[in-house]
Amino acid sequence: MDQKDIQREEIKTLIEAPYEFEVEFNKKITIQEKYFFGLIPYKKKVVKKVKEKFEIKPCTLSTLDRLCQYQIELFFDEGKLNNELEIFNQTKLIAYKNAKIMADIVAVAVVGIDYSKSEFKRVSNILYNSLTPAKLFEIINEILKSQDLANFMHSTRLASIKMTISPNEVE
């Protein structure tokens, strides 16, 4: 990426433009065909490659809450990754335990404030069966940018500071 591309990405983040990505997946569709000289109709299911475009809008507090609910469920044992013999097995274990959760995290970010259980499940299944690790890495980076946890933490810290002005006590 050159300097202008980096600046464009920063400007998109600053003006809170949604992040868009496209996923190609197999979808079962039902078509109606006729047999016996076109007199008898029957339904046939076929698998067709379909592309769908998703977008991740900047997080609202409700979306941030749902994202954190899934993010705290992630399994990662840092101590076992130091052993060179165990790295390969631990990597497979991490992928096994976290793949569905990662798809759920991306689905929550995609659905955003229009959250419904059915739409969440549909998007989660599409992403779970279609995303590659490289694409997942790119999307998760965008989700972390949109969460803006540092500003949330600073806002919380400011709101929790006790008042410096105390009322006069009446004697």
PDB file of C-alpha atoms in Angstrom:
ATOM      1  CA  MET A   1       0.000   0.000   0.000  1.00  0.00           C
ATOM      2  CA  ASP A   2       1.384   3.400  -0.885  1.00  0.00           C
ATOM      3  CA  GLN A   3       1.069   6.574   1.195  1.00  0.00           C
ATOM      4  CA  LYS A   4      -2.100   7.793  -0.558  1.00  0.00           C
ATOM      5  CA  ASP A   5      -3.902   4.496   0.054  1.00  0.00           C
ATOM      6  CA  ILE A   6      -3.002   4.683   3.742  1.00  0.00           C
ATOM      7  CA  GLN A   7      -4.315   8.253   3.917  1.00  0.00           C
ATOM      8  CA  ARG A   8      -7.556   7.228   2.167  1.00  0.00           C
ATOM      9  CA  GLU A   9      -8.100   4.442   4.706  1.00  0.00           C
ATOM     10  CA  GLU A  10      -7.493   6.830   7.600  1.00  0.00           C
ATOM     11  CA  ILE A  11      -9.953   9.356   6.158  1.00  0.00           C
ATOM     12  CA  LYS A  12     -12.579   6.601   5.741  1.00  0.00           C
ATOM     13  CA  THR A  13     -12.114   5.696   9.404  1.00  0.00           C
ATOM     14  CA  LEU A  14     -12.360   9.321  10.492  1.00  0.00           C
ATOM     15  CA  ILE A  15     -15.575  10.008   8.581  1.00  0.00           C
ATOM     16  CA  GLU A  16     -16.969   6.671   9.780  1.00  0.00           C
ATOM     17  CA  ALA A  17     -17.456   5.173   6.340  1.00  0.00           C
ATOM     18  CA  PRO A  18     -18.580   1.526   6.430  1.00  0.00           C
ATOM     19  CA  TYR A  19     -16.094  -1.207   5.553  1.00  0.00           C
ATOM     20  CA  GLU A  20     -17.346  -3.383   2.691  1.00  0.00           C
ATOM     21  CA  PHE A  21     -16.305  -6.872   1.696  1.00  0.00           C
ATOM     22  CA  GLU A  22     -17.649  -9.533  -0.634  1.00  0.00           C
ATOM     23  CA  VAL A  23     -17.976 -13.255   0.003  1.00  0.00           C
ATOM     24  CA  GLU A  24     -18.571 -15.984  -2.562  1.00  0.00           C
ATOM     25  CA  PHE A  25     -20.428 -19.059  -1.326  1.00  0.00           C
ATOM     26  CA  ASN A  26     -22.524 -21.993  -2.490  1.00  0.00           C
ATOM     27  CA  LYS A  27     -26.266 -21.518  -2.142  1.00  0.00           C
ATOM     28  CA  LYS A  28     -28.954 -24.154  -2.602  1.00  0.00           C
ATOM     29  CA  ILE A  29     -31.769 -22.895  -4.774  1.00  0.00           C
ATOM     30  CA  THR A  30     -34.922 -24.610  -5.929  1.00  0.00           C
ATOM     31  CA  ILE A  31     -35.808 -24.553  -9.597  1.00  0.00           C
ATOM     32  CA  GLN A  32     -38.920 -25.903 -11.200  1.00  0.00           C
ATOM     33  CA  GLU A  33     -38.532 -28.258 -14.137  1.00  0.00           C
ATOM     34  CA  LYS A  34     -41.017 -30.274 -16.119  1.00  0.00           C
ATOM     35  CA  TYR A  35     -40.766 -33.820 -17.366  1.00  0.00           C
ATOM     36  CA  PHE A  36     -42.943 -36.166 -19.400  1.00  0.00           C
ATOM     37  CA  PHE A  37     -43.217 -33.829 -22.385  1.00  0.00           C
ATOM     38  CA  GLY A  38     -43.466 -30.730 -20.153  1.00  0.00           C
ATOM     39  CA  LEU A  39     -46.695 -31.844 -18.512  1.00  0.00           C
ATOM     40  CA  ILE A  40     -45.585 -32.748 -14.992  1.00  0.00           C
ATOM     41  CA  PRO A  41     -43.716 -30.120 -12.974  1.00  0.00           C
ATOM     42  CA  TYR A  42     -41.283 -31.006 -10.206  1.00  0.00           C
ATOM     43  CA  LYS A  43     -38.917 -29.045  -8.005  1.00  0.00           C
ATOM     44  CA  LYS A  44     -35.213 -29.665  -8.187  1.00  0.00           C
ATOM     45  CA  LYS A  45     -32.551 -28.342  -5.800  1.00  0.00           C
ATOM     46  CA  VAL A  46     -29.296 -27.168  -7.317  1.00  0.00           C
ATOM     47  CA  VAL A  47     -26.195 -25.568  -5.844  1.00  0.00           C
ATOM     48  CA  LYS A  48     -25.164 -22.256  -7.333  1.00  0.00           C
ATOM     49  CA  LYS A  49     -22.183 -20.001  -6.577  1.00  0.00           C
ATOM     50  CA  VAL A  50     -23.402 -16.655  -5.289  1.00  0.00           C
ATOM     51  CA  LYS A  51     -21.582 -13.472  -4.266  1.00  0.00           C
ATOM     52  CA  GLU A  52     -22.940 -11.338  -1.462  1.00  0.00           C
ATOM     53  CA  LYS A  53     -21.639  -7.985  -0.320  1.00  0.00           C
ATOM     54  CA  PHE A  54     -21.499  -7.204   3.402  1.00  0.00           C
ATOM     55  CA  GLU A  55     -20.667  -3.978   5.169  1.00  0.00           C
ATOM     56  CA  ILE A  56     -19.534  -3.198   8.682  1.00  0.00           C
ATOM     57  CA  LYS A  57     -20.707   0.144   9.976  1.00  0.00           C
ATOM     58  CA  PRO A  58     -19.101   1.930  12.931  1.00  0.00           C
ATOM     59  CA  CYS A  59     -20.149   0.257  16.181  1.00  0.00           C
ATOM     60  CA  THR A  60     -22.923   1.528  18.373  1.00  0.00           C
ATOM     61  CA  LEU A  61     -22.881   0.721  22.071  1.00  0.00           C
ATOM     62  CA  SER A  62     -25.311  -2.184  21.631  1.00  0.00           C
ATOM     63  CA  THR A  63     -23.178  -3.684  18.860  1.00  0.00           C
ATOM     64  CA  LEU A  64     -20.054  -3.167  20.984  1.00  0.00           C
ATOM     65  CA  ASP A  65     -21.759  -5.015  23.836  1.00  0.00           C
ATOM     66  CA  ARG A  66     -22.682  -7.969  21.588  1.00  0.00           C
ATOM     67  CA  LEU A  67     -19.188  -8.107  20.073  1.00  0.00           C
ATOM     68  CA  CYS A  68     -17.540  -8.190  23.494  1.00  0.00           C
ATOM     69  CA  GLN A  69     -19.898 -10.985  24.536  1.00  0.00           C
ATOM     70  CA  TYR A  70     -18.392 -13.210  21.819  1.00  0.00           C
ATOM     71  CA  GLN A  71     -14.822 -11.903  22.076  1.00  0.00           C
ATOM     72  CA  ILE A  72     -14.462 -12.912  25.727  1.00  0.00           C
ATOM     73  CA  GLU A  73     -15.309 -16.504  24.723  1.00  0.00           C
ATOM     74  CA  LEU A  74     -12.200 -16.861  22.554  1.00  0.00           C
ATOM     75  CA  PHE A  75      -9.803 -19.609  23.646  1.00  0.00           C
ATOM     76  CA  PHE A  76      -6.075 -18.943  23.464  1.00  0.00           C
ATOM     77  CA  ASP A  77      -3.420 -20.502  25.699  1.00  0.00           C
ATOM     78  CA  GLU A  78      -0.334 -18.320  25.232  1.00  0.00           C
ATOM     79  CA  GLY A  79       1.838 -20.463  27.516  1.00  0.00           C
ATOM     80  CA  LYS A  80       1.650 -23.562  25.312  1.00  0.00           C
ATOM     81  CA  LEU A  81       2.729 -21.639  22.206  1.00  0.00           C
ATOM     82  CA  ASN A  82       6.232 -21.216  23.616  1.00  0.00           C
ATOM     83  CA  ASN A  83       6.979 -24.918  23.242  1.00  0.00           C
ATOM     84  CA  GLU A  84       8.212 -25.531  19.678  1.00  0.00           C
ATOM     85  CA  LEU A  85       6.891 -29.098  19.620  1.00  0.00           C
ATOM     86  CA  GLU A  86       3.388 -28.057  20.669  1.00  0.00           C
ATOM     87  CA  ILE A  87       2.923 -25.055  18.357  1.00  0.00           C
ATOM     88  CA  PHE A  88       1.402 -27.039  15.484  1.00  0.00           C
ATOM     89  CA  ASN A  89      -1.030 -28.956  17.692  1.00  0.00           C
ATOM     90  CA  GLN A  90      -1.977 -25.829  19.642  1.00  0.00           C
ATOM     91  CA  THR A  91      -2.623 -23.945  16.399  1.00  0.00           C
ATOM     92  CA  LYS A  92      -5.054 -26.652  15.282  1.00  0.00           C
ATOM     93  CA  LEU A  93      -6.728 -26.634  18.703  1.00  0.00           C
ATOM     94  CA  ILE A  94      -7.103 -22.848  18.604  1.00  0.00           C
ATOM     95  CA  ALA A  95      -8.607 -23.024  15.109  1.00  0.00           C
ATOM     96  CA  TYR A  96     -11.007 -25.788  16.178  1.00  0.00           C
ATOM     97  CA  LYS A  97     -12.234 -23.967  19.268  1.00  0.00           C
ATOM     98  CA  ASN A  98     -12.428 -20.453  17.805  1.00  0.00           C
ATOM     99  CA  ALA A  99     -13.470 -20.717  14.137  1.00  0.00           C
ATOM    100  CA  LYS A 100     -17.217 -20.557  14.794  1.00  0.00           C
ATOM    101  CA  ILE A 101     -16.810 -17.804  17.388  1.00  0.00           C
ATOM    102  CA  MET A 102     -14.792 -15.726  14.910  1.00  0.00           C
ATOM    103  CA  ALA A 103     -17.536 -16.142  12.300  1.00  0.00           C
ATOM    104  CA  ASP A 104     -20.064 -15.069  14.950  1.00  0.00           C
ATOM    105  CA  ILE A 105     -17.999 -11.962  15.771  1.00  0.00           C
ATOM    106  CA  VAL A 106     -17.928 -10.918  12.117  1.00  0.00           C
ATOM    107  CA  ALA A 107     -21.659 -11.676  11.792  1.00  0.00           C
ATOM    108  CA  VAL A 108     -22.481  -9.458  14.791  1.00  0.00           C
ATOM    109  CA  ALA A 109     -20.456  -6.624  13.251  1.00  0.00           C
ATOM    110  CA  VAL A 110     -22.194  -7.068   9.890  1.00  0.00           C
ATOM    111  CA  VAL A 111     -25.717  -7.222  11.320  1.00  0.00           C
ATOM    112  CA  GLY A 112     -25.006  -4.285  13.657  1.00  0.00           C
ATOM    113  CA  ILE A 113     -27.999  -2.448  15.086  1.00  0.00           C
ATOM    114  CA  ASP A 114     -30.438  -4.339  12.863  1.00  0.00           C
ATOM    115  CA  TYR A 115     -29.792  -7.460  14.952  1.00  0.00           C
ATOM    116  CA  SER A 116     -32.217 -10.336  14.564  1.00  0.00           C
ATOM    117  CA  LYS A 117     -31.468 -13.932  15.493  1.00  0.00           C
ATOM    118  CA  SER A 118     -32.406 -15.300  12.056  1.00  0.00           C
ATOM    119  CA  GLU A 119     -30.282 -12.799  10.112  1.00  0.00           C
ATOM    120  CA  PHE A 120     -27.385 -13.336  12.529  1.00  0.00           C
ATOM    121  CA  LYS A 121     -27.517 -17.128  11.995  1.00  0.00           C
ATOM    122  CA  ARG A 122     -27.749 -16.749   8.206  1.00  0.00           C
ATOM    123  CA  VAL A 123     -24.752 -14.399   8.004  1.00  0.00           C
ATOM    124  CA  SER A 124     -22.758 -16.443  10.531  1.00  0.00           C
ATOM    125  CA  ASN A 125     -23.229 -19.656   8.519  1.00  0.00           C
ATOM    126  CA  ILE A 126     -22.245 -17.944   5.266  1.00  0.00           C
ATOM    127  CA  LEU A 127     -19.099 -16.494   6.834  1.00  0.00           C
ATOM    128  CA  TYR A 128     -18.165 -19.704   8.661  1.00  0.00           C
ATOM    129  CA  ASN A 129     -18.291 -21.693   5.420  1.00  0.00           C
ATOM    130  CA  SER A 130     -16.692 -19.069   3.151  1.00  0.00           C
ATOM    131  CA  LEU A 131     -14.052 -16.939   4.856  1.00  0.00           C
ATOM    132  CA  THR A 132     -10.371 -17.669   4.463  1.00  0.00           C
ATOM    133  CA  PRO A 133      -7.937 -16.936   7.316  1.00  0.00           C
ATOM    134  CA  ALA A 134      -6.389 -14.064   5.325  1.00  0.00           C
ATOM    135  CA  LYS A 135      -9.767 -12.439   4.699  1.00  0.00           C
ATOM    136  CA  LEU A 136     -10.771 -13.035   8.323  1.00  0.00           C
ATOM    137  CA  PHE A 137      -7.600 -11.241   9.481  1.00  0.00           C
ATOM    138  CA  GLU A 138      -8.432  -8.227   7.307  1.00  0.00           C
ATOM    139  CA  ILE A 139     -12.044  -8.083   8.526  1.00  0.00           C
ATOM    140  CA  ILE A 140     -11.137  -8.486  12.204  1.00  0.00           C
ATOM    141  CA  ASN A 141      -8.699  -5.559  11.903  1.00  0.00           C
ATOM    142  CA  GLU A 142     -11.536  -3.415  10.551  1.00  0.00           C
ATOM    143  CA  ILE A 143     -13.849  -4.549  13.354  1.00  0.00           C
ATOM    144  CA  LEU A 144     -11.253  -3.618  15.962  1.00  0.00           C
ATOM    145  CA  LYS A 145     -10.932  -0.181  14.352  1.00  0.00           C
ATOM    146  CA  SER A 146     -14.695   0.290  14.368  1.00  0.00           C
ATOM    147  CA  GLN A 147     -14.978  -0.782  18.020  1.00  0.00           C
ATOM    148  CA  ASP A 148     -12.739   2.090  19.094  1.00  0.00           C
ATOM    149  CA  LEU A 149     -12.231   0.536  22.522  1.00  0.00           C
ATOM    150  CA  ALA A 150      -9.620   3.113  23.541  1.00  0.00           C
ATOM    151  CA  ASN A 151     -12.091   5.988  23.241  1.00  0.00           C
ATOM    152  CA  PHE A 152     -14.767   3.935  25.003  1.00  0.00           C
ATOM    153  CA  MET A 153     -12.363   3.279  27.871  1.00  0.00           C
ATOM    154  CA  HIS A 154     -11.419   6.976  28.102  1.00  0.00           C
ATOM    155  CA  SER A 155     -15.107   7.976  28.098  1.00  0.00           C
ATOM    156  CA  THR A 156     -15.814   5.479  30.853  1.00  0.00           C
ATOM    157  CA  ARG A 157     -12.842   6.696  32.850  1.00  0.00           C
ATOM    158  CA  LEU A 158     -13.957  10.328  32.518  1.00  0.00           C
ATOM    159  CA  ALA A 159     -17.519   9.491  33.507  1.00  0.00           C
ATOM    160  CA  SER A 160     -16.386   7.611  36.586  1.00  0.00           C
ATOM    161  CA  ILE A 161     -14.123  10.341  37.998  1.00  0.00           C
ATOM    162  CA  LYS A 162     -15.521  11.721  41.218  1.00  0.00           C
ATOM    163  CA  MET A 163     -16.539  15.320  41.245  1.00  0.00           C
ATOM    164  CA  THR A 164     -13.787  17.657  42.395  1.00  0.00           C
ATOM    165  CA  ILE A 165     -16.301  20.152  43.708  1.00  0.00           C
ATOM    166  CA  SER A 166     -17.935  19.192  46.955  1.00  0.00           C
ATOM    167  CA  PRO A 167     -21.052  20.853  48.319  1.00  0.00           C
ATOM    168  CA  ASN A 168     -20.796  23.107  51.347  1.00  0.00           C
ATOM    169  CA  GLU A 169     -21.748  21.337  54.497  1.00  0.00           C
ATOM    170  CA  VAL A 170     -24.438  22.934  56.597  1.00  0.00           C
ATOM    171  CA  GLU A 171     -23.584  23.074  60.293  1.00  0.00           C
TER     172      GLU A 171
END
